[in-house]
Amino acid sequence: MDKYLIKYMYEYVAHYLAVGYEMSALWECTIEQQVNSALTRFTDPLLDGIFNYVKLDKILKDKYKLKIIDRKTSQMIKL
């Protein structure tokens, strides 16, 4: 899991910086601050309460053949 996330994390951060550069939107921040800003895009949907659980359910069902049956205890069943 970590290898998958790290692979796409770097791709995403590079894309974020490239788009920011092309749009002249990086201004006077350090690269470290820009990277932190990019990475908060991953956590903001969770923190803002806008994470789409219906979309998650669909991916679990279609790709992994799993169904969440109890969110409070993280119980799932194989379909």
mmCIF file of C-alpha atoms in Angstrom:
data_model
loop_
_atom_site.group_PDB
_atom_site.id
_atom_site.type_symbol
_atom_site.label_atom_id
_atom_site.label_comp_id
_atom_site.label_asym_id
_atom_site.label_seq_id
_atom_site.Cartn_x
_atom_site.Cartn_y
_atom_site.Cartn_z
ATOM 1 C CA MET A 1 0.000 0.000 0.000
ATOM 2 C CA ASP A 2 2.768 2.440 0.915
ATOM 3 C CA LYS A 3 4.562 1.874 -2.401
ATOM 4 C CA TYR A 4 1.337 2.590 -4.303
ATOM 5 C CA LEU A 5 0.625 5.790 -2.360
ATOM 6 C CA ILE A 6 4.198 7.015 -2.581
ATOM 7 C CA LYS A 7 4.322 6.401 -6.335
ATOM 8 C CA TYR A 8 1.241 8.500 -6.968
ATOM 9 C CA MET A 9 2.038 11.048 -4.278
ATOM 10 C CA TYR A 10 5.187 12.108 -6.122
ATOM 11 C CA GLU A 11 3.372 12.148 -9.459
ATOM 12 C CA TYR A 12 0.624 14.325 -7.957
ATOM 13 C CA VAL A 13 3.039 16.753 -6.294
ATOM 14 C CA ALA A 14 4.994 17.110 -9.550
ATOM 15 C CA HIS A 15 1.751 17.789 -11.426
ATOM 16 C CA TYR A 16 0.674 20.317 -8.767
ATOM 17 C CA LEU A 17 3.978 22.189 -9.089
ATOM 18 C CA ALA A 18 3.960 22.088 -12.895
ATOM 19 C CA VAL A 19 0.432 23.479 -13.085
ATOM 20 C CA GLY A 20 1.281 26.116 -10.482
ATOM 21 C CA TYR A 21 4.324 27.122 -12.503
ATOM 22 C CA GLU A 22 2.382 27.306 -15.774
ATOM 23 C CA MET A 23 -0.277 29.461 -14.103
ATOM 24 C CA SER A 24 2.322 31.668 -12.359
ATOM 25 C CA ALA A 25 0.694 30.709 -9.071
ATOM 26 C CA LEU A 26 3.648 29.590 -6.967
ATOM 27 C CA TRP A 27 4.587 33.074 -5.761
ATOM 28 C CA GLU A 28 7.053 33.408 -2.922
ATOM 29 C CA CYS A 29 6.729 30.146 -1.039
ATOM 30 C CA THR A 30 9.392 27.560 -0.434
ATOM 31 C CA ILE A 31 9.192 24.247 -2.270
ATOM 32 C CA GLU A 32 8.529 22.616 1.110
ATOM 33 C CA GLN A 33 5.482 24.860 1.620
ATOM 34 C CA GLN A 34 4.268 24.088 -1.904
ATOM 35 C CA VAL A 35 4.645 20.341 -1.297
ATOM 36 C CA ASN A 36 2.741 20.643 1.987
ATOM 37 C CA SER A 37 -0.022 22.542 0.199
ATOM 38 C CA ALA A 38 -0.238 19.845 -2.450
ATOM 39 C CA LEU A 39 -0.395 17.057 0.127
ATOM 40 C CA THR A 40 -3.183 18.726 2.105
ATOM 41 C CA ARG A 41 -5.342 18.196 -0.995
ATOM 42 C CA PHE A 42 -5.369 14.517 -0.004
ATOM 43 C CA THR A 43 -6.586 15.153 3.529
ATOM 44 C CA ASP A 44 -8.912 18.132 3.003
ATOM 45 C CA PRO A 45 -11.840 16.028 1.719
ATOM 46 C CA LEU A 46 -11.628 13.909 4.867
ATOM 47 C CA LEU A 47 -11.316 16.877 7.188
ATOM 48 C CA ASP A 48 -14.069 18.858 5.486
ATOM 49 C CA GLY A 49 -16.542 15.991 5.713
ATOM 50 C CA ILE A 50 -16.999 15.829 1.941
ATOM 51 C CA PHE A 51 -15.516 12.370 1.434
ATOM 52 C CA ASN A 52 -17.901 10.525 -0.892
ATOM 53 C CA TYR A 53 -18.692 7.195 0.754
ATOM 54 C CA VAL A 54 -21.081 6.244 -2.038
ATOM 55 C CA LYS A 55 -18.184 6.470 -4.489
ATOM 56 C CA LEU A 56 -16.024 4.412 -2.126
ATOM 57 C CA ASP A 57 -18.760 1.770 -1.859
ATOM 58 C CA LYS A 58 -18.969 1.564 -5.655
ATOM 59 C CA ILE A 59 -15.200 1.117 -6.069
ATOM 60 C CA LEU A 60 -15.102 -1.540 -3.371
ATOM 61 C CA LYS A 61 -17.975 -3.386 -5.030
ATOM 62 C CA ASP A 62 -16.832 -3.072 -8.654
ATOM 63 C CA LYS A 63 -13.078 -3.471 -8.282
ATOM 64 C CA TYR A 64 -12.629 -5.532 -5.132
ATOM 65 C CA LYS A 65 -15.980 -7.346 -4.811
ATOM 66 C CA LEU A 66 -16.413 -6.112 -1.231
ATOM 67 C CA LYS A 67 -19.345 -4.556 0.579
ATOM 68 C CA ILE A 68 -19.205 -2.572 3.815
ATOM 69 C CA ILE A 69 -21.868 -3.889 6.141
ATOM 70 C CA ASP A 70 -21.022 -1.894 9.290
ATOM 71 C CA ARG A 71 -19.082 1.369 9.141
ATOM 72 C CA LYS A 72 -18.619 1.637 12.906
ATOM 73 C CA THR A 73 -16.745 -1.666 13.145
ATOM 74 C CA SER A 74 -15.302 -1.710 9.592
ATOM 75 C CA GLN A 75 -17.015 -4.987 8.806
ATOM 76 C CA MET A 76 -17.071 -6.024 5.174
ATOM 77 C CA ILE A 77 -18.150 -9.078 3.261
ATOM 78 C CA LYS A 78 -16.845 -10.599 0.047
ATOM 79 C CA LEU A 79 -19.450 -10.520 -2.724
#
